[in-house]
Structure formats: structure tokens, C-alpha cells
PDB file of C-alpha atoms in Angstrom:
ATOM      1  CA  MET V   1       9.292 -20.966 -91.083  1.00 57.00           C
ATOM      2  CA  GLU V   2      11.274 -19.875 -94.136  1.00 60.00           C
ATOM      3  CA  TYR V   3       9.795 -20.356 -97.597  1.00 62.00           C
ATOM      4  CA  ARG V   4      12.131 -22.123 -99.996  1.00 69.00           C
ATOM      5  CA  GLU V   5      11.341 -22.221-103.687  1.00 71.00           C
ATOM      6  CA  ASP V   6      11.491 -25.643-105.341  1.00 81.00           C
ATOM      7  CA  LEU V   7      14.924 -26.084-106.958  1.00 86.00           C
ATOM      8  CA  ARG V   8      13.315 -27.497-110.114  1.00 87.00           C
ATOM      9  CA  ILE V   9      11.406 -24.231-110.547  1.00 86.00           C
ATOM     10  CA  VAL V  10      14.547 -22.183-109.966  1.00 88.00           C
ATOM     11  CA  ARG V  11      16.534 -24.286-112.466  1.00 93.00           C
ATOM     12  CA  THR V  12      13.811 -24.129-115.113  1.00 93.00           C
ATOM     13  CA  ARG V  13      13.469 -20.359-114.827  1.00 93.00           C
ATOM     14  CA  LYS V  14      17.235 -19.886-114.967  1.00 93.00           C
ATOM     15  CA  LEU V  15      17.495 -22.202-117.974  1.00 95.00           C
ATOM     16  CA  LEU V  16      14.761 -20.346-119.852  1.00 96.00           C
ATOM     17  CA  SER V  17      16.276 -16.997-118.892  1.00 93.00           C
ATOM     18  CA  ALA V  18      19.778 -17.975-120.014  1.00 93.00           C
ATOM     19  CA  THR V  19      18.427 -19.441-123.244  1.00 96.00           C
ATOM     20  CA  LEU V  20      16.482 -16.277-124.033  1.00 95.00           C
ATOM     21  CA  LEU V  21      19.521 -14.077-123.377  1.00 93.00           C
ATOM     22  CA  ASP V  22      21.651 -16.358-125.565  1.00 94.00           C
ATOM     23  CA  MET V  23      19.087 -16.106-128.357  1.00 95.00           C
ATOM     24  CA  MET V  24      18.939 -12.317-127.948  1.00 94.00           C
ATOM     25  CA  GLU V  25      22.638 -12.212-128.823  1.00 91.00           C
ATOM     26  CA  GLU V  26      21.613 -13.332-132.310  1.00 92.00           C
ATOM     27  CA  ASN V  27      18.143 -11.794-132.795  1.00 93.00           C
ATOM     28  CA  SER V  28      15.802  -9.208-131.386  1.00 93.00           C
ATOM     29  CA  ILE V  29      13.223 -10.349-128.843  1.00 93.00           C
ATOM     30  CA  GLU V  30      10.532  -9.678-131.446  1.00 94.00           C
ATOM     31  CA  LYS V  31      11.996 -12.353-133.754  1.00 96.00           C
ATOM     32  CA  ILE V  32      12.269 -15.010-131.045  1.00 96.00           C
ATOM     33  CA  SER V  33       9.302 -17.332-130.731  1.00 96.00           C
ATOM     34  CA  VAL V  34       8.321 -19.285-127.657  1.00 96.00           C
ATOM     35  CA  ILE V  35       8.458 -22.462-129.764  1.00 97.00           C
ATOM     36  CA  ASP V  36      12.079 -21.781-130.820  1.00 97.00           C
ATOM     37  CA  LEU V  37      13.000 -20.812-127.270  1.00 96.00           C
ATOM     38  CA  CYS V  38      11.537 -24.054-125.893  1.00 96.00           C
ATOM     39  CA  LYS V  39      13.330 -26.125-128.545  1.00 97.00           C
ATOM     40  CA  ARG V  40      16.672 -24.506-127.747  1.00 97.00           C
ATOM     41  CA  ALA V  41      16.155 -24.916-123.993  1.00 96.00           C
ATOM     42  CA  MET V  42      14.757 -28.436-124.463  1.00 96.00           C
ATOM     43  CA  VAL V  43      11.705 -27.514-122.402  1.00 95.00           C
ATOM     44  CA  ASN V  44       8.091 -28.316-123.180  1.00 94.00           C
ATOM     45  CA  ARG V  45       5.894 -25.316-124.087  1.00 95.00           C
ATOM     46  CA  ALA V  46       3.490 -26.246-121.276  1.00 95.00           C
ATOM     47  CA  THR V  47       6.421 -25.996-118.858  1.00 95.00           C
ATOM     48  CA  PHE V  48       7.296 -22.578-120.256  1.00 95.00           C
ATOM     49  CA  TYR V  49       3.737 -21.337-119.730  1.00 96.00           C
ATOM     50  CA  ALA V  50       3.649 -22.801-116.228  1.00 94.00           C
ATOM     51  CA  HIS V  51       6.395 -20.333-115.322  1.00 94.00           C
ATOM     52  CA  PHE V  52       5.850 -17.325-117.605  1.00 95.00           C
ATOM     53  CA  GLU V  53       2.861 -15.641-119.242  1.00 95.00           C
ATOM     54  CA  ASP V  54       4.752 -14.950-122.472  1.00 95.00           C
ATOM     55  CA  LYS V  55       8.244 -14.184-123.773  1.00 94.00           C
ATOM     56  CA  TYR V  56       8.051 -10.609-122.490  1.00 93.00           C
ATOM     57  CA  HIS V  57       7.358 -11.842-118.954  1.00 95.00           C
ATOM     58  CA  LEU V  58      10.438 -14.057-119.324  1.00 95.00           C
ATOM     59  CA  LEU V  59      12.345 -11.058-120.718  1.00 93.00           C
ATOM     60  CA  SER V  60      11.584  -9.057-117.564  1.00 92.00           C
ATOM     61  CA  PHE V  61      12.872 -11.933-115.441  1.00 92.00           C
ATOM     62  CA  ALA V  62      16.005 -12.358-117.606  1.00 92.00           C
ATOM     63  CA  LEU V  63      16.778  -8.651-117.607  1.00 90.00           C
ATOM     64  CA  GLU V  64      16.807  -8.586-113.804  1.00 88.00           C
ATOM     65  CA  GLU V  65      19.623 -11.137-113.899  1.00 83.00           C
ATOM     66  CA  LEU V  66      21.390  -9.173-116.624  1.00 83.00           C
ATOM     67  CA  LYS V  67      20.980  -5.993-114.580  1.00 86.00           C
ATOM     68  CA  ASP V  68      22.719  -7.663-111.640  1.00 85.00           C
ATOM     69  CA  SER V  69      25.608  -8.659-113.905  1.00 83.00           C
ATOM     70  CA  VAL V  70      26.071  -5.104-115.234  1.00 84.00           C
ATOM     71  CA  TYR V  71      25.811  -3.633-111.732  1.00 86.00           C
ATOM     72  CA  GLU V  72      28.428  -6.043-110.420  1.00 85.00           C
ATOM     73  CA  ASN V  73      30.797  -5.128-113.257  1.00 81.00           C
ATOM     74  CA  PHE V  74      30.506  -1.374-112.639  1.00 84.00           C
ATOM     75  CA  THR V  75      30.634  -1.392-108.844  1.00 84.00           C
ATOM     76  CA  ARG V  76      34.003  -3.015-108.535  1.00 82.00           C
ATOM     77  CA  GLU V  77      36.795  -0.848-107.193  1.00 82.00           C
ATOM     78  CA  VAL V  78      37.367   2.182-109.426  1.00 79.00           C
ATOM     79  CA  PRO V  79      40.600   4.055-108.666  1.00 81.00           C
ATOM     80  CA  ALA V  80      39.581   7.704-108.594  1.00 83.00           C
ATOM     81  CA  ALA V  81      40.330  10.708-106.412  1.00 85.00           C
ATOM     82  CA  SER V  82      37.196  12.648-107.369  1.00 84.00           C
ATOM     83  CA  PRO V  83      33.718  12.139-108.823  1.00 84.00           C
ATOM     84  CA  ARG V  84      35.027  13.487-112.142  1.00 83.00           C
ATOM     85  CA  GLU V  85      37.812  10.882-112.286  1.00 86.00           C
ATOM     86  CA  MET V  86      35.372   8.181-111.233  1.00 86.00           C
ATOM     87  CA  PHE V  87      32.909   9.120-113.961  1.00 84.00           C
ATOM     88  CA  ARG V  88      35.693   9.273-116.561  1.00 84.00           C
ATOM     89  CA  THR V  89      36.808   5.788-115.572  1.00 86.00           C
ATOM     90  CA  LEU V  90      33.226   4.472-115.703  1.00 85.00           C
ATOM     91  CA  VAL V  91      32.658   6.048-119.125  1.00 84.00           C
ATOM     92  CA  PHE V  92      35.736   4.382-120.561  1.00 83.00           C
ATOM     93  CA  MET V  93      34.827   1.094-118.883  1.00 85.00           C
ATOM     94  CA  ALA V  94      31.335   1.286-120.403  1.00 84.00           C
ATOM     95  CA  VAL V  95      32.628   2.125-123.892  1.00 81.00           C
ATOM     96  CA  GLU V  96      35.043  -0.790-123.714  1.00 82.00           C
ATOM     97  CA  TYR V  97      32.366  -3.068-122.211  1.00 81.00           C
ATOM     98  CA  LEU V  98      29.806  -2.442-124.950  1.00 77.00           C
ATOM     99  CA  SER V  99      32.271  -2.348-127.821  1.00 74.00           C
ATOM    100  CA  ASP V 100      33.603  -5.803-126.939  1.00 74.00           C
ATOM    101  CA  LYS V 101      31.992  -8.132-129.491  1.00 68.00           C
ATOM    102  CA  HIS V 102      32.706 -11.069-127.171  1.00 72.00           C
ATOM    103  CA  ASN V 103      30.699  -9.509-124.357  1.00 79.00           C
ATOM    104  CA  HIS V 104      27.314 -11.121-123.697  1.00 81.00           C
ATOM    105  CA  VAL V 105      25.619  -7.811-122.833  1.00 83.00           C
ATOM    106  CA  ALA V 106      27.121  -5.993-125.841  1.00 82.00           C
ATOM    107  CA  ARG V 107      25.746  -8.591-128.250  1.00 84.00           C
ATOM    108  CA  ILE V 108      22.308  -8.434-126.622  1.00 88.00           C
ATOM    109  CA  VAL V 109      22.225  -4.623-126.857  1.00 85.00           C
ATOM    110  CA  GLU V 110      23.436  -4.770-130.462  1.00 83.00           C
ATOM    111  CA  HIS V 111      20.323  -6.752-131.479  1.00 87.00           C
ATOM    112  CA  ASN V 112      17.820  -5.421-128.928  1.00 87.00           C
ATOM    113  CA  ARG V 113      17.239  -1.709-128.578  1.00 86.00           C
ATOM    114  CA  ASN V 114      13.760  -2.016-127.150  1.00 86.00           C
ATOM    115  CA  GLU V 115      12.637   0.037-124.181  1.00 88.00           C
ATOM    116  CA  LYS V 116      13.078  -2.764-121.638  1.00 89.00           C
ATOM    117  CA  VAL V 117      16.677  -3.520-122.586  1.00 89.00           C
ATOM    118  CA  VAL V 118      17.722   0.138-122.751  1.00 90.00           C
ATOM    119  CA  HIS V 119      15.936   0.906-119.465  1.00 91.00           C
ATOM    120  CA  THR V 120      17.626  -2.059-117.755  1.00 90.00           C
ATOM    121  CA  LEU V 121      21.058  -0.930-118.928  1.00 89.00           C
ATOM    122  CA  THR V 122      20.376   2.683-117.904  1.00 92.00           C
ATOM    123  CA  ASP V 123      18.990   1.678-114.507  1.00 93.00           C
ATOM    124  CA  SER V 124      21.898  -0.633-113.767  1.00 90.00           C
ATOM    125  CA  LEU V 125      24.472   1.992-114.747  1.00 90.00           C
ATOM    126  CA  ALA V 126      22.610   4.610-112.670  1.00 93.00           C
ATOM    127  CA  GLN V 127      22.731   2.331-109.621  1.00 92.00           C
ATOM    128  CA  SER V 128      26.441   1.758-110.231  1.00 90.00           C
ATOM    129  CA  ILE V 129      27.146   5.493-110.604  1.00 90.00           C
ATOM    130  CA  ARG V 130      25.176   6.245-107.444  1.00 91.00           C
ATOM    131  CA  TYR V 131      27.154   3.607-105.566  1.00 91.00           C
ATOM    132  CA  GLN V 132      30.432   5.065-106.838  1.00 89.00           C
ATOM    133  CA  LEU V 133      29.336   8.640-106.029  1.00 87.00           C
ATOM    134  CA  GLY V 134      28.596   7.541-102.474  1.00 88.00           C
ATOM    135  CA  LYS V 135      32.317   7.108-101.929  1.00 87.00           C
ATOM    136  CA  PHE V 136      32.799  10.863-102.412  1.00 87.00           C
ATOM    137  CA  ARG V 137      29.830  12.112-100.380  1.00 84.00           C
ATOM    138  CA  THR V 138      31.948  13.631 -97.596  1.00 87.00           C
ATOM    139  CA  ALA V 139      34.837  15.051 -99.640  1.00 86.00           C
ATOM    140  CA  TYR V 140      32.646  16.365-102.488  1.00 84.00           C
ATOM    141  CA  PRO V 141      29.228  17.325-101.132  1.00 84.00           C
ATOM    142  CA  SER V 142      26.646  18.164-103.786  1.00 84.00           C
ATOM    143  CA  VAL V 143      23.364  20.060-103.719  1.00 87.00           C
ATOM    144  CA  VAL V 144      22.037  17.658-106.373  1.00 87.00           C
ATOM    145  CA  PRO V 145      20.670  14.396-104.952  1.00 89.00           C
ATOM    146  CA  PRO V 146      22.950  11.483-105.920  1.00 87.00           C
ATOM    147  CA  GLN V 147      20.098   9.535-107.551  1.00 90.00           C
ATOM    148  CA  MET V 148      19.364  12.507-109.846  1.00 92.00           C
ATOM    149  CA  THR V 149      23.030  12.900-110.794  1.00 89.00           C
ATOM    150  CA  ALA V 150      23.324   9.162-111.401  1.00 90.00           C
ATOM    151  CA  ILE V 151      20.258   8.866-113.651  1.00 93.00           C
ATOM    152  CA  CYS V 152      21.297  11.925-115.693  1.00 90.00           C
ATOM    153  CA  TYR V 153      24.813  10.592-116.242  1.00 88.00           C
ATOM    154  CA  ALA V 154      23.587   7.059-116.914  1.00 91.00           C
ATOM    155  CA  GLY V 155      21.046   8.238-119.498  1.00 92.00           C
ATOM    156  CA  ALA V 156      23.660  10.315-121.286  1.00 88.00           C
ATOM    157  CA  LEU V 157      26.143   7.455-121.145  1.00 87.00           C
ATOM    158  CA  VAL V 158      23.731   4.850-122.530  1.00 89.00           C
ATOM    159  CA  ASN V 159      22.691   7.129-125.384  1.00 89.00           C
ATOM    160  CA  LEU V 160      26.335   7.825-126.183  1.00 85.00           C
ATOM    161  CA  LEU V 161      27.124   4.099-126.114  1.00 84.00           C
ATOM    162  CA  LEU V 162      24.210   3.324-128.436  1.00 86.00           C
ATOM    163  CA  TRP V 163      25.383   6.051-130.811  1.00 86.00           C
ATOM    164  CA  LEU V 164      28.921   4.616-130.786  1.00 81.00           C
ATOM    165  CA  LEU V 165      27.548   1.122-131.488  1.00 81.00           C
ATOM    166  CA  ASP V 166      25.484   2.465-134.400  1.00 83.00           C
ATOM    167  CA  ASN V 167      28.383   4.502-135.815  1.00 81.00           C
ATOM    168  CA  PRO V 168      31.515   2.394-135.389  1.00 76.00           C
ATOM    169  CA  ALA V 169      33.343   3.846-138.391  1.00 75.00           C
ATOM    170  CA  VAL V 170      32.790   7.515-137.481  1.00 77.00           C
ATOM    171  CA  LEU V 171      35.479   7.675-134.794  1.00 73.00           C
ATOM    172  CA  ASP V 172      38.506   5.558-134.037  1.00 76.00           C
ATOM    173  CA  ASP V 173      39.407   4.660-130.440  1.00 73.00           C
ATOM    174  CA  LYS V 174      41.796   7.613-130.046  1.00 80.00           C
ATOM    175  CA  ASP V 175      39.125  10.078-131.233  1.00 80.00           C
ATOM    176  CA  VAL V 176      36.555   8.567-128.883  1.00 77.00           C
ATOM    177  CA  GLU V 177      38.969   8.947-125.972  1.00 78.00           C
ATOM    178  CA  LYS V 178      39.879  12.518-126.949  1.00 82.00           C
ATOM    179  CA  TYR V 179      36.255  13.645-127.324  1.00 81.00           C
ATOM    180  CA  LEU V 180      35.091  11.893-124.166  1.00 79.00           C
ATOM    181  CA  ASP V 181      37.869  13.600-122.217  1.00 78.00           C
ATOM    182  CA  ALA V 182      36.797  16.957-123.682  1.00 82.00           C
ATOM    183  CA  LEU V 183      33.124  16.326-122.827  1.00 77.00           C
ATOM    184  CA  ILE V 184      33.985  15.350-119.277  1.00 74.00           C
ATOM    185  CA  ASP V 185      36.380  18.309-118.850  1.00 71.00           C
ATOM    186  CA  GLU V 186      33.814  20.791-120.161  1.00 67.00           C
ATOM    187  CA  ASN V 187      30.878  19.433-118.167  1.00 60.00           C
ATOM    188  CA  LEU V 188      32.337  18.018-114.956  1.00 61.00           C
ATOM    189  CA  LYS V 189      34.620  20.553-113.324  1.00 54.00           C
TER     190      LYS V 189
END
């Protein structure tokens, strides 16, 4: 017999998760109270605590959904003839993705640089890079395990993206493109 979770529970968790992520577009998780979250979601505090221990438990749940969204975005078809071209395309996609002020994830990252958010973004990008690298396994064999390559590139990419978000006036789009191409050319032969 298959276990099926009550739809009311699923809906309530999704509602609280979506509300928290919406609120994180405006404020850091530290500034969001359970009371304000419940008001915005129109859910009783007792209901909140029936599903989650605290806002950080809810954050973990919400970030899993966010992680799926990022993964889906970066595992779509990327036209590339080599791992280098694939990574270049992903880098530019990620820069565009997180610099878009209308992007849900970009606004969340802008206000929330805590360990959980950064780790979720890094992990999701690493999974996406590993998936994309898998397409080149036969034509471009590597002595480095794909998961190691993916986590290294994802960590570098997330830190670069955070730096670009923090320093928007330092480089214009053309400079960013020029320097990213140089970095990729120098480090990914």
C-alpha cells in the first residue's frame, strides 16, 4: 500500500514555503518573524508549528524547492561542443540569471547571504554542472571525478556571482564578458 500525504499538509507547507521565499526577496531570514510570516500567509501560528519547528526548519524545506528550480534552469539544453564551451555558457547564464532584478532567486540571494542559501545555490549549480559534464564523458575523459570538478567550478562561480552582485558599478557588462572569457581561456584549455 502506497503512503499518500494529506493534500492539506502539502498545500500548507507549500504556502508557507512560498511565503517565506517571497519575504526573503525583501529581507534577510534573520529579519523575518514567524508572526509576520503567518500573517502574510494567513496561517495560524499553531498551524505553522504543527508543520515546522521554527523558521529555519521552514527555510530548509523552502530551499529544497528553490534548489530544484535552479537545477531545472541550468540543466536545460546547453549548446556546446566541449566542456569548456559548456562551462562558458553556464557562467554567462548564471551571471545573467543572478543579475536579473526580476528573478526570484536573484532577489533572495541579494538579501540573504547566509550559509544555507549560498550552500543551496552552490549545490544546485554543482549538480547542474555535473549533469552537463556527463554529456562529454566519452569524448572528453577526465582523471578528475566529475563531482569534484563540478563542486570546484560551482564554488568559484557562486563566489564570483556574489562579488558581481556586491560590486555592480565596478565592471560593465562588456568588461564582465571580456574578463570571464579570459578566465575561462586561461584556466580551461
